[in-house]
Amino acid sequence: MQNSFFNRGFQRKRPAPTGHVLPPGQYETQDFPVLSAGPTPRIKPAQWSFGLTGLVQTPQQWNWQQFNHLPQQDFTVDIHCVTQWSKFGTVWRGVSLDTLLDAAQPTAEASHLMAHCYGGYTTNLPLTDLRDGKAFIGLLYDGQPLAPEHGGPARLVVPHLYFWKSAKWIQRLELLSEDAPGFWERAGYSMYGDPWKEQRYRDDDEDLAAQAP
Amino acid sequence: MSGLAWQLGTVVAITPETPRAKTFTLRLPHWQQHRAGQHYTLRLTAPDGYQAQRSYSIASPPEQTGEVAFTVELIDEGEVSGYLFEGVQLGDQLEVRGPIGGYFAWDATPQAGPLLLVAGGSGIVPLMCMLRHRQRSGLRNPTVLLYSSRTPEEVIYQQELTAMAQADPSFSLQQTFTRQLPAGWAGYQRRLDEAMLGEVLGLLPAAPQCFICGPTGLVESAASTLAGPLGLPASAIHTERFGPSGT
Ligand SMILES: Cc1cc2nc3c(=O)[nH]c(=O)nc-3n(C[C@H](O)[C@H](O)[C@H](O)COP(=O)(O)OP(=O)(O)OC[C@H]3O[C@@H](n4cnc5c(N)ncnc54)[C@H](O)[C@@H]3O)c2cc1C
């Protein structure tokens, strides 16, 4: 009954141009704006390596060649930058964080991560936000190797959080037993960055504390 | 709440309340008793499968068994309110799920103490449910409703509220108008403020339970004034905000 039920004469009122919903305070952009805190580091693949360290049972270190031999997947995701642009349906190829974390086996105490990047940038994330297909290390964007200004050769992508959490020029993920602020977070940005709750700045985090189980 | 199933209610009455508000009464196959202040989720489905969901407070008291009434204000360009206004007729079916919500709810128990209700616009709906529930229960706990409207024409349930206040000295109806006044109006004619809230609070013999519902701005300012300068404990203040909802 429910599958066949419809309301006579009802139709979508505002055809969403791309079929996506914007988080509050965001506007849609078709291009891919670049925002960085400093000059773009240019890392040659031969110099690049990526590691999982800290509270893991088996610390991991992959060079470019090894990393590219890990199973890769395609991801089509919407991304939302704290500077208020959103971009719908971006297409990536990369390695799921599930694959990487399974290899490293976080210890029972591991609850958070600090992402460390070439160039010194850092940002913090809860471990659960990288699990279950929610995050990946992106290698190709739109079928092309990731450009340096977008974090190439490889960047972290966590699409459900504001994009400053998707650290460019990723070098290492350090697993920690508690949360600690990264680069923008120390400058007053939200510790979590949920676009749907508009957690842009630390002041916006009050409801996080209220919601903590 | 997540266990609640969708059901198809049948529209058995459509009552115009104001030029921009209508009450839709639905007979439900699986009616479940609600608490005054709770709401339902209404889901519309287009022939192509597109769906939209919105929340609507229950206007009818829990004593009105077998059916629920929702009073919906027409929002300019509103997807769901627009359809309800133009597309729904007696005998039509609407898909709903509820009752939902436990925090913004009031029960007419014999122990119920003083009650302060503050409404803006269609925020009157869940408060009216409380007032109807209180009336049906024969309760006489001291109660004040402070209701802010832009114009006399936009006041929802005016006749019923006036009659309720006339019949029951323990209920005081306080209204304010922000844009246009009724003829010969001698009451409040401004937005809610500390002085006004202090006066209505003074009509009650003791610190009340407080329910505030309406547009976000009104709810924020009333709640922070009552909890701040007017000194009500935050735990006694319940709020519900009717902003535009995303999906
Ligand atoms: C707990 C709860 C109880 C509620 N109870 C009631 C009640 O009893 N009565 C009642 O009338 N309402 C109630 N509401 C509000 C109700 O849920 C709806 O938000 C309201 O009916 C408007 O829905 P709509 O689909 O008509 O408007 P929407 O289509 O959601 O639009 C709302 C407004 O936002 C604008 N808008 C939305 N999307 C866009 C866009 N993409 N571009 C430009 N403008 C846009 C529209 O122009 C419009 O002004 C309640 C809300 C909650 C949370």
Short mmCIF file of C-alpha atoms and ligand atoms in Angstrom, two decimals:
data_model
loop_
_atom_site.label_atom_id
_atom_site.label_comp_id
_atom_site.label_asym_id
_atom_site.label_seq_id
_atom_site.Cartn_x
_atom_site.Cartn_y
_atom_site.Cartn_z
CA MET A 1 0.00 0.00 0.00
CA GLN A 2 2.64 2.50 1.04
CA ASN A 3 4.80 1.97 -1.98
CA SER A 4 1.98 2.80 -4.33
CA PHE A 5 0.55 5.72 -2.35
CA PHE A 6 1.02 9.22 -3.67
CA ASN A 7 -0.62 12.60 -3.11
CA ARG A 8 -2.56 13.61 -6.18
CA GLY A 9 -1.20 16.81 -7.65
CA PHE A 10 1.80 17.05 -5.34
CA GLN A 11 5.14 17.81 -6.91
CA ARG A 12 8.54 19.12 -5.96
CA LYS A 13 8.23 22.88 -5.72
CA ARG A 14 11.81 24.02 -6.17
CA PRO A 15 13.58 21.66 -8.52
CA ALA A 16 17.00 21.46 -6.90
CA PRO A 17 19.30 22.17 -9.86
CA THR A 18 21.58 19.27 -9.08
CA GLY A 19 19.34 17.15 -6.91
CA HIS A 20 21.34 17.90 -3.76
CA VAL A 21 20.56 19.74 -0.55
CA LEU A 22 22.79 22.59 0.63
CA PRO A 23 23.75 22.75 4.30
CA PRO A 24 22.72 25.98 6.03
CA GLY A 25 24.65 29.06 4.98
CA GLN A 26 26.28 27.41 1.96
CA TYR A 27 26.03 28.25 -1.74
CA GLU A 28 26.71 25.97 -4.66
CA THR A 29 29.77 26.45 -6.82
CA GLN A 30 30.68 24.70 -10.06
CA ASP A 31 34.41 25.33 -9.89
CA PHE A 32 36.83 24.13 -7.25
CA PRO A 33 38.07 27.05 -5.15
CA VAL A 34 41.50 26.79 -3.59
CA LEU A 35 42.12 27.91 -0.04
CA SER A 36 45.31 27.26 1.82
CA ALA A 37 46.99 28.77 4.82
CA GLY A 38 50.32 29.11 3.06
CA PRO A 39 52.22 28.38 -0.12
CA THR A 40 51.42 25.13 -1.87
CA PRO A 41 53.91 22.37 -1.04
CA ARG A 42 54.96 20.53 -4.20
CA ILE A 43 55.66 16.92 -3.30
CA LYS A 44 56.93 14.58 -5.99
CA PRO A 45 55.42 11.10 -5.76
CA ALA A 46 58.93 9.66 -5.35
CA GLN A 47 59.35 11.75 -2.19
CA TRP A 48 55.91 10.98 -0.85
CA SER A 49 55.14 8.45 1.83
CA PHE A 50 52.19 7.98 4.12
CA GLY A 51 52.02 6.42 7.58
CA LEU A 52 49.69 5.42 10.38
CA THR A 53 51.31 5.92 13.78
CA GLY A 54 50.45 6.42 17.44
CA LEU A 55 48.00 4.08 19.14
CA VAL A 56 48.08 1.26 16.59
CA GLN A 57 49.14 -2.33 17.00
CA THR A 58 51.03 -2.38 13.68
CA PRO A 59 52.38 1.00 12.61
CA GLN A 60 52.26 1.35 8.82
CA GLN A 61 54.35 3.18 6.29
CA TRP A 62 53.68 3.09 2.53
CA ASN A 63 55.66 4.71 -0.26
CA TRP A 64 53.91 5.95 -3.40
CA GLN A 65 54.24 2.68 -5.25
CA GLN A 66 53.10 0.54 -2.32
CA PHE A 67 50.21 2.86 -1.61
CA ASN A 68 49.01 2.71 -5.19
CA HIS A 69 48.89 -1.06 -4.98
CA LEU A 70 46.34 -0.96 -2.17
CA PRO A 71 42.73 -1.60 -3.22
CA GLN A 72 41.23 1.57 -4.63
CA GLN A 73 37.62 2.66 -4.88
CA ASP A 74 35.63 5.36 -6.63
CA PHE A 75 33.81 7.89 -4.46
CA THR A 76 31.23 10.44 -5.62
CA VAL A 77 30.66 12.89 -2.80
CA ASP A 78 29.39 16.39 -1.99
CA ILE A 79 31.94 18.63 -0.32
CA HIS A 80 31.35 21.69 1.85
CA CYS A 81 33.96 24.33 2.67
CA VAL A 82 33.65 26.48 5.78
CA THR A 83 34.06 29.54 3.53
CA GLN A 84 30.53 28.68 2.39
CA TRP A 85 30.92 27.02 -0.97
CA SER A 86 29.60 23.54 -1.56
CA LYS A 87 30.35 21.39 -4.55
CA PHE A 88 28.04 18.55 -5.45
CA GLY A 89 28.94 15.20 -6.93
CA THR A 90 32.73 15.42 -6.92
CA VAL A 91 34.32 12.24 -8.28
CA TRP A 92 37.42 10.74 -6.67
CA ARG A 93 39.45 7.57 -6.70
CA GLY A 94 41.34 6.61 -3.61
CA VAL A 95 41.95 4.21 -0.76
CA SER A 96 39.32 3.83 1.93
CA LEU A 97 40.44 4.61 5.49
CA ASP A 98 38.88 1.28 6.46
CA THR A 99 41.54 -0.47 4.40
CA LEU A 100 44.33 1.53 6.04
CA LEU A 101 43.02 1.27 9.60
CA ASP A 102 42.46 -2.48 9.22
CA ALA A 103 46.12 -2.82 8.33
CA ALA A 104 47.29 -0.77 11.31
CA GLN A 105 44.77 -2.04 13.89
CA PRO A 106 44.13 0.84 16.28
CA THR A 107 44.43 -0.10 19.95
CA ALA A 108 41.42 -0.03 22.23
CA GLU A 109 42.37 3.38 23.61
CA ALA A 110 42.55 5.05 20.19
CA SER A 111 39.65 7.49 19.88
CA HIS A 112 40.94 10.42 17.82
CA LEU A 113 43.43 11.26 15.11
CA MET A 114 45.72 14.08 14.24
CA ALA A 115 46.34 14.44 10.52
CA HIS A 116 49.90 15.66 9.83
CA CYS A 117 50.73 17.13 6.44
CA TYR A 118 53.69 18.12 4.30
CA GLY A 119 54.07 21.82 5.01
CA GLY A 120 53.19 21.40 8.69
CA TYR A 121 49.38 21.65 8.55
CA THR A 122 47.45 19.59 11.11
CA THR A 123 43.79 18.87 11.80
CA ASN A 124 42.01 16.64 14.33
CA LEU A 125 39.20 14.09 13.84
CA PRO A 126 37.35 11.46 15.86
CA LEU A 127 38.32 7.93 14.79
CA THR A 128 34.71 6.90 14.21
CA ASP A 129 34.41 9.61 11.54
CA LEU A 130 36.96 7.81 9.38
CA ARG A 131 35.32 4.37 9.63
CA ASP A 132 32.61 2.60 7.64
CA GLY A 133 33.32 4.12 4.26
CA LYS A 134 33.13 7.67 5.54
CA ALA A 135 36.66 8.76 4.53
CA PHE A 136 39.42 8.01 2.05
CA ILE A 137 42.83 9.13 0.84
CA GLY A 138 42.15 10.66 -2.57
CA LEU A 139 44.63 10.09 -5.39
CA LEU A 140 42.64 10.97 -8.52
CA TYR A 141 40.16 13.82 -8.87
CA ASP A 142 37.84 13.70 -11.88
CA GLY A 143 39.98 10.94 -13.32
CA GLN A 144 43.20 12.99 -13.15
CA PRO A 145 46.08 12.90 -10.67
CA LEU A 146 45.27 15.32 -7.86
CA ALA A 147 46.78 18.75 -8.57
CA PRO A 148 49.21 20.15 -5.99
CA GLU A 149 46.91 23.09 -5.18
CA HIS A 150 44.20 20.60 -4.23
CA GLY A 151 46.56 18.61 -2.05
CA GLY A 152 48.25 16.32 -4.56
CA PRO A 153 49.68 13.84 -4.76
CA ALA A 154 47.31 12.65 -2.02
CA ARG A 155 44.89 14.21 0.42
CA LEU A 156 42.58 13.04 3.14
CA VAL A 157 38.88 13.38 2.16
CA VAL A 158 36.19 13.36 4.88
CA PRO A 159 33.20 14.65 2.93
CA HIS A 160 30.70 14.81 5.80
CA LEU A 161 32.77 17.44 7.66
CA TYR A 162 33.82 20.92 6.56
CA PHE A 163 36.60 20.60 4.07
CA TRP A 164 39.40 21.96 6.27
CA LYS A 165 39.27 18.52 7.90
CA SER A 166 40.13 16.98 4.52
CA ALA A 167 43.82 17.66 4.95
CA LYS A 168 45.84 18.33 1.78
CA TRP A 169 49.34 16.90 1.26
CA ILE A 170 48.62 14.24 3.83
CA GLN A 171 51.72 12.64 5.34
CA ARG A 172 50.69 10.80 8.47
CA LEU A 173 47.71 10.00 10.66
CA GLU A 174 48.55 9.78 14.34
CA LEU A 175 46.07 7.89 16.51
CA LEU A 176 45.47 9.40 19.93
CA SER A 177 43.52 8.58 23.06
CA GLU A 178 41.97 12.05 23.25
CA ASP A 179 41.01 14.99 21.10
CA ALA A 180 43.47 17.84 20.59
CA PRO A 181 43.14 20.88 18.33
CA GLY A 182 44.97 21.13 14.99
CA PHE A 183 46.03 24.18 13.01
CA TRP A 184 42.67 25.92 12.39
CA GLU A 185 41.13 24.51 15.56
CA ARG A 186 43.78 26.27 17.66
CA ALA A 187 42.81 29.42 15.77
CA GLY A 188 39.24 29.17 17.01
CA TYR A 189 37.62 26.88 14.48
CA SER A 190 35.20 24.15 15.53
CA MET A 191 36.72 20.98 16.97
CA TYR A 192 34.35 18.90 14.81
CA GLY A 193 32.98 20.90 11.87
CA ASP A 194 29.56 19.45 11.00
CA PRO A 195 28.25 21.49 8.03
CA TRP A 196 24.64 20.51 8.74
CA LYS A 197 24.92 22.02 12.23
CA GLU A 198 26.98 24.95 10.96
CA GLN A 199 29.85 24.20 13.33
CA ARG A 200 32.23 26.71 11.85
CA TYR A 201 33.82 28.18 14.98
CA ARG A 202 34.51 26.94 18.47
CA ASP A 203 31.46 28.86 19.76
CA ASP A 204 29.29 26.71 17.51
CA ASP A 205 30.41 23.59 19.39
CA GLU A 206 28.32 24.13 22.51
CA ASP A 207 25.73 21.67 21.35
CA LEU A 208 28.47 19.05 20.94
CA ALA A 209 29.05 19.08 24.66
CA ALA A 210 25.31 18.96 25.30
CA GLN A 211 24.95 15.97 22.99
CA ALA A 212 27.83 13.95 24.33
CA PRO A 213 26.46 10.59 25.47
CA MET B 1 9.73 7.35 18.20
CA SER B 2 11.67 5.59 15.47
CA GLY B 3 9.36 2.65 15.93
CA LEU B 4 6.35 4.65 14.82
CA ALA B 5 4.87 3.43 11.59
CA TRP B 6 3.54 5.59 8.78
CA GLN B 7 -0.21 5.48 8.43
CA LEU B 8 -2.73 6.95 6.04
CA GLY B 9 -5.16 9.31 7.73
CA THR B 10 -8.35 10.46 6.03
CA VAL B 11 -9.17 14.16 5.98
CA VAL B 12 -12.56 14.46 7.69
CA ALA B 13 -12.67 18.22 8.21
CA ILE B 14 -10.98 21.32 6.81
CA THR B 15 -11.61 24.44 8.84
CA PRO B 16 -10.37 27.87 7.77
CA GLU B 17 -8.97 29.64 10.82
CA THR B 18 -7.62 32.83 9.24
CA PRO B 19 -6.96 33.82 5.62
CA ARG B 20 -3.60 32.06 5.97
CA ALA B 21 -4.27 29.21 8.39
CA LYS B 22 -6.41 26.09 8.05
CA THR B 23 -7.08 23.19 10.35
CA PHE B 24 -7.00 19.72 8.83
CA THR B 25 -8.62 16.99 10.90
CA LEU B 26 -7.48 13.46 10.10
CA ARG B 27 -9.15 10.24 11.13
CA LEU B 28 -6.40 7.71 11.84
CA PRO B 29 -6.62 3.92 11.50
CA HIS B 30 -4.06 3.53 14.30
CA TRP B 31 -4.75 6.46 16.57
CA GLN B 32 -2.48 6.63 19.57
CA GLN B 33 -3.04 8.92 22.52
CA HIS B 34 -0.67 11.88 22.48
CA ARG B 35 0.56 14.31 25.10
CA ALA B 36 -0.37 17.94 24.59
CA GLY B 37 2.51 19.64 22.79
CA GLN B 38 3.64 16.67 20.72
CA HIS B 39 3.72 16.68 16.93
CA TYR B 40 3.38 14.41 13.92
CA THR B 41 5.52 14.18 10.82
CA LEU B 42 3.59 14.53 7.61
CA ARG B 43 4.97 13.07 4.41
CA LEU B 44 3.88 14.00 0.90
CA THR B 45 4.75 11.78 -2.05
CA ALA B 46 4.64 12.95 -5.65
CA PRO B 47 3.60 10.59 -8.44
CA ASP B 48 7.29 10.48 -9.50
CA GLY B 49 8.32 9.31 -6.02
CA TYR B 50 9.66 12.62 -4.70
CA GLN B 51 8.88 13.01 -1.00
CA ALA B 52 8.81 15.91 1.43
CA GLN B 53 8.41 15.67 5.20
CA ARG B 54 7.46 18.40 7.67
CA SER B 55 6.54 18.48 11.35
CA TYR B 56 3.12 19.67 12.51
CA SER B 57 2.02 20.11 16.11
CA ILE B 58 -1.17 18.45 17.21
CA ALA B 59 -3.94 20.96 17.80
CA SER B 60 -6.61 18.54 19.01
CA PRO B 61 -6.61 17.45 22.65
CA PRO B 62 -5.79 13.86 23.61
CA GLU B 63 -9.44 13.52 24.61
CA GLN B 64 -10.46 13.75 20.94
CA THR B 65 -9.90 10.07 20.29
CA GLY B 66 -9.48 8.52 16.86
CA GLU B 67 -8.43 11.70 15.11
CA VAL B 68 -5.80 14.43 15.12
CA ALA B 69 -6.05 18.01 13.97
CA PHE B 70 -3.21 20.08 12.56
CA THR B 71 -3.39 23.83 12.01
CA VAL B 72 -1.14 24.84 9.18
CA GLU B 73 -0.08 28.33 8.27
CA LEU B 74 0.43 29.03 4.57
CA ILE B 75 4.06 29.98 3.96
CA ASP B 76 4.91 31.95 0.81
CA GLU B 77 6.44 29.53 -1.69
CA GLY B 78 6.04 26.77 0.90
CA GLU B 79 6.22 23.33 -0.63
CA VAL B 80 4.15 21.41 1.90
CA SER B 81 1.90 24.13 3.33
CA GLY B 82 1.18 25.28 -0.22
CA TYR B 83 0.03 21.81 -1.25
CA LEU B 84 -2.09 21.36 1.88
CA PHE B 85 -3.79 24.67 1.16
CA GLU B 86 -4.46 24.19 -2.49
CA GLY B 87 -4.43 20.47 -3.11
CA VAL B 88 -6.14 18.77 -0.19
CA GLN B 89 -9.89 18.12 -0.03
CA LEU B 90 -12.25 16.25 2.27
CA GLY B 91 -11.83 12.51 1.90
CA ASP B 92 -8.21 12.76 0.75
CA GLN B 93 -5.58 10.69 2.47
CA LEU B 94 -2.43 12.04 4.08
CA GLU B 95 0.47 10.00 5.32
CA VAL B 96 1.58 10.74 8.88
CA ARG B 97 3.73 9.34 11.65
CA GLY B 98 3.45 10.18 15.33
CA PRO B 99 2.97 11.27 18.02
CA ILE B 100 6.55 12.48 18.39
CA GLY B 101 8.36 14.51 21.05
CA GLY B 102 8.45 14.30 24.80
CA TYR B 103 10.20 17.42 25.94
CA PHE B 104 7.70 20.03 24.78
CA ALA B 105 4.72 18.30 26.38
CA TRP B 106 2.34 19.05 29.21
CA ASP B 107 -0.07 16.76 31.06
CA ALA B 108 -3.20 17.98 32.83
CA THR B 109 -2.59 16.21 36.10
CA PRO B 110 -4.29 17.30 39.32
CA GLN B 111 -0.85 18.35 40.64
CA ALA B 112 -0.26 20.73 37.70
CA GLY B 113 0.94 24.11 38.94
CA PRO B 114 0.78 27.54 37.31
CA LEU B 115 1.33 27.63 33.58
CA LEU B 116 2.73 30.38 31.40
CA LEU B 117 2.23 29.91 27.66
CA VAL B 118 3.94 32.26 25.19
CA ALA B 119 3.06 32.07 21.50
CA GLY B 120 4.03 33.85 18.31
CA GLY B 121 1.99 33.28 15.13
CA SER B 122 1.32 29.61 14.43
CA GLY B 123 3.30 28.77 17.58
CA ILE B 124 -0.12 28.91 19.23
CA VAL B 125 -0.94 25.42 17.89
CA PRO B 126 0.72 23.14 20.49
CA LEU B 127 -0.22 25.61 23.25
CA MET B 128 -3.86 25.43 22.14
CA CYS B 129 -3.63 21.69 22.47
CA MET B 130 -2.51 22.19 26.07
CA LEU B 131 -5.33 24.67 26.74
CA ARG B 132 -7.94 22.33 25.25
CA HIS B 133 -6.54 19.44 27.22
CA ARG B 134 -6.64 21.53 30.40
CA GLN B 135 -10.22 22.58 29.71
CA ARG B 136 -11.41 19.03 28.97
CA SER B 137 -9.79 17.87 32.19
CA GLY B 138 -11.65 20.51 34.17
CA LEU B 139 -8.37 21.74 35.61
CA ARG B 140 -8.23 25.22 37.16
CA ASN B 141 -4.50 25.70 37.64
CA PRO B 142 -3.63 29.39 37.16
CA THR B 143 -2.75 29.82 33.48
CA VAL B 144 -1.73 32.74 31.32
CA LEU B 145 -1.37 32.78 27.54
CA LEU B 146 0.62 35.63 26.04
CA TYR B 147 -0.01 35.55 22.30
CA SER B 148 1.76 37.83 19.84
CA SER B 149 0.24 38.40 16.39
CA ARG B 150 0.98 40.85 13.64
CA THR B 151 -2.63 41.75 12.88
CA PRO B 152 -6.07 40.88 14.33
CA GLU B 153 -6.86 38.97 11.14
CA GLU B 154 -3.93 36.62 11.75
CA VAL B 155 -4.96 35.51 15.23
CA ILE B 156 -5.63 31.77 15.14
CA TYR B 157 -8.44 30.44 17.41
CA GLN B 158 -9.47 33.97 18.54
CA GLN B 159 -13.10 33.09 19.29
CA GLU B 160 -12.31 29.91 21.14
CA LEU B 161 -9.61 31.62 23.21
CA THR B 162 -11.88 34.52 24.11
CA ALA B 163 -14.69 32.16 25.11
CA MET B 164 -12.28 30.07 27.16
CA ALA B 165 -11.06 33.13 29.05
CA GLN B 166 -14.61 34.34 29.69
CA ALA B 167 -15.73 30.99 31.04
CA ASP B 168 -12.71 30.38 33.24
CA PRO B 169 -11.36 33.04 35.60
CA SER B 170 -8.26 30.91 36.27
CA PHE B 171 -7.23 31.42 32.63
CA SER B 172 -5.99 34.81 31.47
CA LEU B 173 -5.67 35.64 27.77
CA GLN B 174 -3.07 38.34 27.05
CA GLN B 175 -2.53 39.46 23.49
CA THR B 176 -0.15 41.80 21.76
CA PHE B 177 -0.21 43.09 18.19
CA THR B 178 2.88 44.22 16.34
CA ARG B 179 1.59 45.70 13.08
CA GLN B 180 -2.11 46.46 13.17
CA LEU B 181 -4.46 46.76 16.14
CA PRO B 182 -8.05 45.63 16.61
CA ALA B 183 -10.52 48.53 16.73
CA GLY B 184 -10.47 50.18 20.15
CA TRP B 185 -7.53 48.07 21.33
CA ALA B 186 -6.15 49.10 24.72
CA GLY B 187 -3.77 46.20 25.30
CA TYR B 188 -0.17 45.54 24.32
CA GLN B 189 0.92 46.85 20.95
CA ARG B 190 4.57 45.88 20.58
CA ARG B 191 6.87 42.90 20.40
CA LEU B 192 7.38 40.85 23.54
CA ASP B 193 9.82 42.48 25.92
CA GLU B 194 10.99 42.21 29.49
CA ALA B 195 8.35 44.58 30.88
CA MET B 196 5.53 42.67 29.18
CA LEU B 197 6.81 39.26 30.22
CA GLY B 198 7.30 40.54 33.76
CA GLU B 199 3.69 41.77 33.88
CA VAL B 200 2.17 38.53 32.67
CA LEU B 201 4.38 36.59 35.04
CA GLY B 202 2.99 38.78 37.81
CA LEU B 203 -0.52 37.51 37.04
CA LEU B 204 0.50 34.10 38.36
CA PRO B 205 0.66 33.27 42.09
CA ALA B 206 3.92 31.30 41.84
CA ALA B 207 6.70 30.50 39.42
CA PRO B 208 5.10 28.64 36.49
CA GLN B 209 6.05 25.91 34.09
CA CYS B 210 6.61 27.80 30.88
CA PHE B 211 6.04 26.76 27.24
CA ILE B 212 7.19 29.08 24.46
CA CYS B 213 6.53 28.41 20.78
CA GLY B 214 6.85 30.42 17.60
CA PRO B 215 9.45 31.89 15.26
CA THR B 216 13.04 31.38 16.40
CA GLY B 217 13.68 35.06 17.24
CA LEU B 218 10.63 35.35 19.50
CA VAL B 219 11.38 32.07 21.24
CA GLU B 220 15.01 33.01 21.84
CA SER B 221 14.24 36.42 23.30
CA ALA B 222 11.31 35.28 25.45
CA ALA B 223 13.21 32.30 26.85
CA SER B 224 16.36 34.25 27.63
CA THR B 225 14.37 37.08 29.25
CA LEU B 226 12.41 34.66 31.44
CA ALA B 227 15.51 32.71 32.43
CA GLY B 228 17.72 35.81 32.77
CA PRO B 229 16.31 39.05 34.20
CA LEU B 230 13.02 37.47 35.27
CA GLY B 231 14.77 34.67 37.13
CA LEU B 232 12.81 31.55 36.16
CA PRO B 233 14.86 28.37 36.43
CA ALA B 234 15.94 27.18 32.98
CA SER B 235 14.49 23.76 33.76
CA ALA B 236 11.00 25.29 33.92
CA ILE B 237 11.23 26.75 30.42
CA HIS B 238 10.31 24.61 27.42
CA THR B 239 10.72 25.91 23.90
CA GLU B 240 9.82 24.87 20.38
CA ARG B 241 10.96 26.74 17.28
CA PHE B 242 9.01 26.79 14.02
CA GLY B 243 11.65 27.72 11.49
CA PRO B 244 11.62 26.66 7.86
CA SER B 245 12.70 23.04 7.88
CA GLY B 246 15.17 21.35 5.57
CA THR B 247 14.86 17.72 4.66
C1 LIG C 1 8.13 20.55 15.89
C2 LIG C 1 7.54 21.43 14.81
C3 LIG C 1 6.19 21.68 14.82
C4 LIG C 1 5.61 22.49 13.83
N1 LIG C 1 4.27 22.74 13.90
C5 LIG C 1 3.72 23.54 12.96
C6 LIG C 1 2.32 23.86 13.04
O1 LIG C 1 1.62 23.43 13.94
N2 LIG C 1 1.81 24.67 12.08
C7 LIG C 1 2.59 25.18 11.06
O2 LIG C 1 2.05 25.91 10.21
N3 LIG C 1 3.91 24.90 10.98
C8 LIG C 1 4.48 24.09 11.90
N4 LIG C 1 5.82 23.81 11.83
C9 LIG C 1 6.58 24.28 10.65
C10 LIG C 1 6.40 23.29 9.50
O3 LIG C 1 7.07 22.08 9.83
C11 LIG C 1 6.98 23.75 8.14
O4 LIG C 1 8.28 24.23 8.33
C12 LIG C 1 6.15 24.83 7.49
O5 LIG C 1 4.82 24.38 7.27
C13 LIG C 1 6.76 25.28 6.16
O6 LIG C 1 6.88 24.18 5.28
P1 LIG C 1 6.67 24.37 3.72
O7 LIG C 1 6.99 23.10 3.06
O8 LIG C 1 5.34 24.97 3.43
O9 LIG C 1 7.74 25.47 3.37
P2 LIG C 1 9.19 25.21 2.75
O10 LIG C 1 9.05 24.77 1.33
O11 LIG C 1 9.96 24.38 3.67
O12 LIG C 1 9.73 26.70 2.74
C14 LIG C 1 9.79 27.48 3.93
C15 LIG C 1 10.34 28.86 3.61
O13 LIG C 1 11.67 28.76 3.22
C16 LIG C 1 11.82 29.26 1.92
N5 LIG C 1 12.65 28.30 1.17
C17 LIG C 1 12.80 27.00 1.44
N6 LIG C 1 13.66 26.43 0.58
C18 LIG C 1 14.06 27.40 -0.27
C19 LIG C 1 14.94 27.44 -1.38
N7 LIG C 1 15.59 26.35 -1.82
N8 LIG C 1 15.13 28.61 -2.01
C20 LIG C 1 14.47 29.70 -1.58
N9 LIG C 1 13.64 29.72 -0.53
C21 LIG C 1 13.43 28.59 0.12
C22 LIG C 1 10.46 29.34 1.31
O14 LIG C 1 10.34 30.40 0.39
C23 LIG C 1 9.60 29.55 2.50
O15 LIG C 1 9.52 30.92 2.80
C24 LIG C 1 6.41 23.03 12.81
C25 LIG C 1 7.78 22.79 12.80
C26 LIG C 1 8.35 22.01 13.78
C27 LIG C 1 9.83 21.76 13.76
#
